[in-house]
């Protein structure tokens, strides 16, 4: 990732107005747990293209990475008001709502993602966690079952599955 970040930073130095490059860099910086540097890119995006959806999404993503969930929620709502079917934005919205404790809203957003992208392990895991937190372990299990075999090496998914089986009283499967 470090090499990719350096490459993108070099590309931005060469063409500071290239929004696609900044958008890609924001994602890499967030994945590399560098939210301060990512926020600097968001600020540059706001100057270059304040009305662009990539700017709105980046603001929400980095705000969430900075644990500023209230700001993240505002930004993702602005995005979804313009593009309510974007799966990436719906997924992020679900994660934000889960973090805020808005479980019905999280369930709504994540259910839409799983319905349109049934192989999305992250969305299934987040939806299962939402069901668990809502006291519905059987729904969590039903959500995870389609991907348990194919994602057996995903430790986070297996942890959530174990919690769901444990909460449902199925000790052998936990």
PDB file of C-alpha atoms in Angstrom:
ATOM      1  CA  UNK A   1       0.000   0.000   0.000  1.00  0.00           C
ATOM      2  CA  UNK A   2       2.792   2.405   0.812  1.00  0.00           C
ATOM      3  CA  UNK A   3       4.108   2.245  -2.761  1.00  0.00           C
ATOM      4  CA  UNK A   4       0.624   2.781  -4.165  1.00  0.00           C
ATOM      5  CA  UNK A   5       0.125   5.774  -1.875  1.00  0.00           C
ATOM      6  CA  UNK A   6       3.445   7.288  -2.993  1.00  0.00           C
ATOM      7  CA  UNK A   7       2.532   6.713  -6.639  1.00  0.00           C
ATOM      8  CA  UNK A   8      -0.848   8.397  -6.240  1.00  0.00           C
ATOM      9  CA  UNK A   9       0.664  11.292  -4.302  1.00  0.00           C
ATOM     10  CA  UNK A  10       3.121  11.767  -7.165  1.00  0.00           C
ATOM     11  CA  UNK A  11       0.285  11.728  -9.671  1.00  0.00           C
ATOM     12  CA  UNK A  12      -1.564  14.377  -7.645  1.00  0.00           C
ATOM     13  CA  UNK A  13       1.568  16.529  -7.563  1.00  0.00           C
ATOM     14  CA  UNK A  14       1.625  16.320 -11.358  1.00  0.00           C
ATOM     15  CA  UNK A  15      -2.117  16.970 -11.742  1.00  0.00           C
ATOM     16  CA  UNK A  16      -3.624  18.488  -8.560  1.00  0.00           C
ATOM     17  CA  UNK A  17      -7.143  18.728 -10.004  1.00  0.00           C
ATOM     18  CA  UNK A  18      -7.429  14.992 -10.823  1.00  0.00           C
ATOM     19  CA  UNK A  19     -10.381  14.013  -8.648  1.00  0.00           C
ATOM     20  CA  UNK A  20     -10.236  10.311  -9.551  1.00  0.00           C
ATOM     21  CA  UNK A  21      -6.682  10.099  -8.251  1.00  0.00           C
ATOM     22  CA  UNK A  22      -7.590  11.857  -4.997  1.00  0.00           C
ATOM     23  CA  UNK A  23     -10.615   9.572  -4.594  1.00  0.00           C
ATOM     24  CA  UNK A  24      -8.418   6.490  -4.968  1.00  0.00           C
ATOM     25  CA  UNK A  25      -5.853   7.930  -2.586  1.00  0.00           C
ATOM     26  CA  UNK A  26      -8.506   8.597   0.072  1.00  0.00           C
ATOM     27  CA  UNK A  27      -9.508   4.927  -0.017  1.00  0.00           C
ATOM     28  CA  UNK A  28      -5.922   3.763   0.319  1.00  0.00           C
ATOM     29  CA  UNK A  29      -5.187   6.174   3.147  1.00  0.00           C
ATOM     30  CA  UNK A  30      -8.269   5.064   5.071  1.00  0.00           C
ATOM     31  CA  UNK A  31      -7.347   1.404   4.531  1.00  0.00           C
ATOM     32  CA  UNK A  32      -3.841   2.232   5.774  1.00  0.00           C
ATOM     33  CA  UNK A  33      -5.307   3.893   8.872  1.00  0.00           C
ATOM     34  CA  UNK A  34      -4.090   7.358   7.952  1.00  0.00           C
ATOM     35  CA  UNK A  35      -7.281   9.402   8.432  1.00  0.00           C
ATOM     36  CA  UNK A  36      -5.477  12.734   8.930  1.00  0.00           C
ATOM     37  CA  UNK A  37      -3.794  12.473   5.525  1.00  0.00           C
ATOM     38  CA  UNK A  38      -7.077  11.254   4.019  1.00  0.00           C
ATOM     39  CA  UNK A  39      -8.894  14.271   5.464  1.00  0.00           C
ATOM     40  CA  UNK A  40      -6.379  16.595   3.801  1.00  0.00           C
ATOM     41  CA  UNK A  41      -7.337  14.978   0.481  1.00  0.00           C
ATOM     42  CA  UNK A  42     -11.033  15.477   1.232  1.00  0.00           C
ATOM     43  CA  UNK A  43     -10.388  19.156   1.885  1.00  0.00           C
ATOM     44  CA  UNK A  44      -8.625  19.410  -1.472  1.00  0.00           C
ATOM     45  CA  UNK A  45     -11.548  17.634  -3.128  1.00  0.00           C
ATOM     46  CA  UNK A  46     -13.981  20.130  -1.615  1.00  0.00           C
ATOM     47  CA  UNK A  47     -11.968  22.974  -3.160  1.00  0.00           C
ATOM     48  CA  UNK A  48     -11.712  21.293  -6.557  1.00  0.00           C
ATOM     49  CA  UNK A  49     -15.199  19.763  -6.829  1.00  0.00           C
ATOM     50  CA  UNK A  50     -17.557  20.585  -3.954  1.00  0.00           C
ATOM     51  CA  UNK A  51     -20.626  19.161  -5.712  1.00  0.00           C
ATOM     52  CA  UNK A  52     -19.105  15.887  -6.861  1.00  0.00           C
ATOM     53  CA  UNK A  53     -20.462  12.658  -5.374  1.00  0.00           C
ATOM     54  CA  UNK A  54     -16.921  11.346  -4.886  1.00  0.00           C
ATOM     55  CA  UNK A  55     -16.266  14.294  -2.606  1.00  0.00           C
ATOM     56  CA  UNK A  56     -19.402  13.569  -0.553  1.00  0.00           C
ATOM     57  CA  UNK A  57     -18.555   9.880  -0.276  1.00  0.00           C
ATOM     58  CA  UNK A  58     -14.949  10.607   0.660  1.00  0.00           C
ATOM     59  CA  UNK A  59     -16.081  12.993   3.372  1.00  0.00           C
ATOM     60  CA  UNK A  60     -18.370  10.322   4.833  1.00  0.00           C
ATOM     61  CA  UNK A  61     -15.718   7.603   4.620  1.00  0.00           C
ATOM     62  CA  UNK A  62     -12.973   9.644   6.253  1.00  0.00           C
ATOM     63  CA  UNK A  63     -15.320  11.022   8.912  1.00  0.00           C
ATOM     64  CA  UNK A  64     -16.266   7.453   9.776  1.00  0.00           C
ATOM     65  CA  UNK A  65     -12.596   6.454   9.891  1.00  0.00           C
ATOM     66  CA  UNK A  66     -11.975   9.374  12.257  1.00  0.00           C
ATOM     67  CA  UNK A  67     -14.826   8.135  14.508  1.00  0.00           C
ATOM     68  CA  UNK A  68     -16.845  11.247  13.736  1.00  0.00           C
ATOM     69  CA  UNK A  69     -19.986   9.242  13.081  1.00  0.00           C
ATOM     70  CA  UNK A  70     -22.371  12.193  13.312  1.00  0.00           C
ATOM     71  CA  UNK A  71     -20.483  14.007  10.533  1.00  0.00           C
ATOM     72  CA  UNK A  72     -20.188  10.762   8.562  1.00  0.00           C
ATOM     73  CA  UNK A  73     -23.961  10.291   8.800  1.00  0.00           C
ATOM     74  CA  UNK A  74     -24.632  13.809   7.500  1.00  0.00           C
ATOM     75  CA  UNK A  75     -22.260  13.329   4.579  1.00  0.00           C
ATOM     76  CA  UNK A  76     -23.582   9.907   3.584  1.00  0.00           C
ATOM     77  CA  UNK A  77     -27.166  11.187   3.757  1.00  0.00           C
ATOM     78  CA  UNK A  78     -26.241  13.993   1.338  1.00  0.00           C
ATOM     79  CA  UNK A  79     -24.714  11.391  -0.978  1.00  0.00           C
ATOM     80  CA  UNK A  80     -27.694   9.030  -0.773  1.00  0.00           C
ATOM     81  CA  UNK A  81     -30.093  11.904  -1.444  1.00  0.00           C
ATOM     82  CA  UNK A  82     -28.439  12.140  -4.862  1.00  0.00           C
ATOM     83  CA  UNK A  83     -27.725   8.445  -5.497  1.00  0.00           C
ATOM     84  CA  UNK A  84     -29.858   6.232  -3.277  1.00  0.00           C
ATOM     85  CA  UNK A  85     -28.913   2.970  -5.019  1.00  0.00           C
ATOM     86  CA  UNK A  86     -25.127   3.161  -4.744  1.00  0.00           C
ATOM     87  CA  UNK A  87     -24.081  -0.057  -3.014  1.00  0.00           C
ATOM     88  CA  UNK A  88     -20.850   1.336  -1.590  1.00  0.00           C
ATOM     89  CA  UNK A  89     -22.712   4.248  -0.041  1.00  0.00           C
ATOM     90  CA  UNK A  90     -25.487   2.007   1.290  1.00  0.00           C
ATOM     91  CA  UNK A  91     -22.889  -0.267   2.874  1.00  0.00           C
ATOM     92  CA  UNK A  92     -21.114   2.671   4.496  1.00  0.00           C
ATOM     93  CA  UNK A  93     -24.465   4.057   5.631  1.00  0.00           C
ATOM     94  CA  UNK A  94     -25.259   0.718   7.269  1.00  0.00           C
ATOM     95  CA  UNK A  95     -21.912   0.690   9.078  1.00  0.00           C
ATOM     96  CA  UNK A  96     -22.432   4.257  10.273  1.00  0.00           C
ATOM     97  CA  UNK A  97     -25.961   3.517  11.478  1.00  0.00           C
ATOM     98  CA  UNK A  98     -24.747   0.407  13.290  1.00  0.00           C
ATOM     99  CA  UNK A  99     -22.063   2.470  15.022  1.00  0.00           C
ATOM    100  CA  UNK A 100     -24.655   5.072  16.001  1.00  0.00           C
ATOM    101  CA  UNK A 101     -26.963   2.362  17.369  1.00  0.00           C
ATOM    102  CA  UNK A 102     -29.608   3.040  14.720  1.00  0.00           C
ATOM    103  CA  UNK A 103     -30.153  -0.662  14.151  1.00  0.00           C
ATOM    104  CA  UNK A 104     -33.342  -0.416  12.049  1.00  0.00           C
ATOM    105  CA  UNK A 105     -31.643   2.003   9.648  1.00  0.00           C
ATOM    106  CA  UNK A 106     -28.507  -0.181   9.544  1.00  0.00           C
ATOM    107  CA  UNK A 107     -30.622  -3.245   8.812  1.00  0.00           C
ATOM    108  CA  UNK A 108     -32.467  -1.417   6.035  1.00  0.00           C
ATOM    109  CA  UNK A 109     -29.296  -0.253   4.284  1.00  0.00           C
ATOM    110  CA  UNK A 110     -27.412  -3.530   4.689  1.00  0.00           C
ATOM    111  CA  UNK A 111     -30.384  -5.634   3.581  1.00  0.00           C
ATOM    112  CA  UNK A 112     -30.460  -3.636   0.337  1.00  0.00           C
ATOM    113  CA  UNK A 113     -26.758  -4.304  -0.223  1.00  0.00           C
ATOM    114  CA  UNK A 114     -27.075  -8.047   0.466  1.00  0.00           C
ATOM    115  CA  UNK A 115     -30.119  -8.297  -1.822  1.00  0.00           C
ATOM    116  CA  UNK A 116     -28.234  -6.716  -4.724  1.00  0.00           C
ATOM    117  CA  UNK A 117     -24.791  -8.156  -3.937  1.00  0.00           C
ATOM    118  CA  UNK A 118     -25.422 -11.505  -2.229  1.00  0.00           C
ATOM    119  CA  UNK A 119     -21.742 -12.419  -2.286  1.00  0.00           C
ATOM    120  CA  UNK A 120     -20.719  -9.359  -0.260  1.00  0.00           C
ATOM    121  CA  UNK A 121     -19.160 -10.907   2.814  1.00  0.00           C
ATOM    122  CA  UNK A 122     -18.640  -7.537   4.505  1.00  0.00           C
ATOM    123  CA  UNK A 123     -22.293  -6.575   4.095  1.00  0.00           C
ATOM    124  CA  UNK A 124     -23.464  -9.992   5.298  1.00  0.00           C
ATOM    125  CA  UNK A 125     -21.158  -9.802   8.310  1.00  0.00           C
ATOM    126  CA  UNK A 126     -22.378  -6.286   9.200  1.00  0.00           C
ATOM    127  CA  UNK A 127     -26.023  -7.297   8.734  1.00  0.00           C
ATOM    128  CA  UNK A 128     -25.508 -10.377  10.923  1.00  0.00           C
ATOM    129  CA  UNK A 129     -23.913  -8.178  13.601  1.00  0.00           C
ATOM    130  CA  UNK A 130     -26.946  -5.896  13.393  1.00  0.00           C
ATOM    131  CA  UNK A 131     -29.271  -8.861  13.879  1.00  0.00           C
ATOM    132  CA  UNK A 132     -27.196 -10.070  16.835  1.00  0.00           C
ATOM    133  CA  UNK A 133     -27.279  -6.661  18.468  1.00  0.00           C
ATOM    134  CA  UNK A 134     -31.055  -6.641  17.913  1.00  0.00           C
ATOM    135  CA  UNK A 135     -31.390 -10.009  19.667  1.00  0.00           C
ATOM    136  CA  UNK A 136     -32.137 -12.018  16.511  1.00  0.00           C
ATOM    137  CA  UNK A 137     -29.400 -14.661  16.286  1.00  0.00           C
ATOM    138  CA  UNK A 138     -31.370 -16.962  13.974  1.00  0.00           C
ATOM    139  CA  UNK A 139     -31.577 -14.182  11.366  1.00  0.00           C
ATOM    140  CA  UNK A 140     -27.851 -13.599  11.794  1.00  0.00           C
ATOM    141  CA  UNK A 141     -27.207 -17.278  11.085  1.00  0.00           C
ATOM    142  CA  UNK A 142     -29.518 -17.225   8.058  1.00  0.00           C
ATOM    143  CA  UNK A 143     -27.636 -14.183   6.743  1.00  0.00           C
ATOM    144  CA  UNK A 144     -24.220 -15.822   7.149  1.00  0.00           C
ATOM    145  CA  UNK A 145     -25.018 -19.371   5.976  1.00  0.00           C
ATOM    146  CA  UNK A 146     -24.755 -18.655   2.228  1.00  0.00           C
ATOM    147  CA  UNK A 147     -21.119 -17.535   2.592  1.00  0.00           C
ATOM    148  CA  UNK A 148     -19.793 -19.600   5.507  1.00  0.00           C
ATOM    149  CA  UNK A 149     -18.224 -22.296   3.332  1.00  0.00           C
ATOM    150  CA  UNK A 150     -16.644 -19.943   0.815  1.00  0.00           C
ATOM    151  CA  UNK A 151     -15.341 -17.553   3.475  1.00  0.00           C
ATOM    152  CA  UNK A 152     -14.064 -20.059   6.019  1.00  0.00           C
ATOM    153  CA  UNK A 153     -10.743 -18.203   6.183  1.00  0.00           C
ATOM    154  CA  UNK A 154     -12.417 -14.911   7.197  1.00  0.00           C
ATOM    155  CA  UNK A 155     -11.752 -14.786  10.947  1.00  0.00           C
ATOM    156  CA  UNK A 156     -14.153 -11.886  11.541  1.00  0.00           C
ATOM    157  CA  UNK A 157     -16.965 -13.671   9.766  1.00  0.00           C
ATOM    158  CA  UNK A 158     -16.305 -16.872  11.723  1.00  0.00           C
ATOM    159  CA  UNK A 159     -16.301 -14.912  14.993  1.00  0.00           C
ATOM    160  CA  UNK A 160     -19.703 -13.393  14.183  1.00  0.00           C
ATOM    161  CA  UNK A 161     -21.019 -16.821  13.169  1.00  0.00           C
ATOM    162  CA  UNK A 162     -19.752 -18.299  16.438  1.00  0.00           C
ATOM    163  CA  UNK A 163     -21.468 -15.540  18.408  1.00  0.00           C
ATOM    164  CA  UNK A 164     -24.699 -16.127  16.497  1.00  0.00           C
ATOM    165  CA  UNK A 165     -24.643 -19.869  17.108  1.00  0.00           C
ATOM    166  CA  UNK A 166     -23.799 -19.318  20.764  1.00  0.00           C
ATOM    167  CA  UNK A 167     -26.625 -16.790  21.175  1.00  0.00           C
ATOM    168  CA  UNK A 168     -29.061 -19.197  19.517  1.00  0.00           C
ATOM    169  CA  UNK A 169     -28.051 -21.972  21.920  1.00  0.00           C
ATOM    170  CA  UNK A 170     -26.334 -24.123  19.303  1.00  0.00           C
ATOM    171  CA  UNK A 171     -23.158 -24.870  21.254  1.00  0.00           C
ATOM    172  CA  UNK A 172     -21.748 -27.520  18.881  1.00  0.00           C
ATOM    173  CA  UNK A 173     -21.795 -25.104  15.946  1.00  0.00           C
ATOM    174  CA  UNK A 174     -20.400 -22.228  18.030  1.00  0.00           C
TER     175      UNK A 174
END
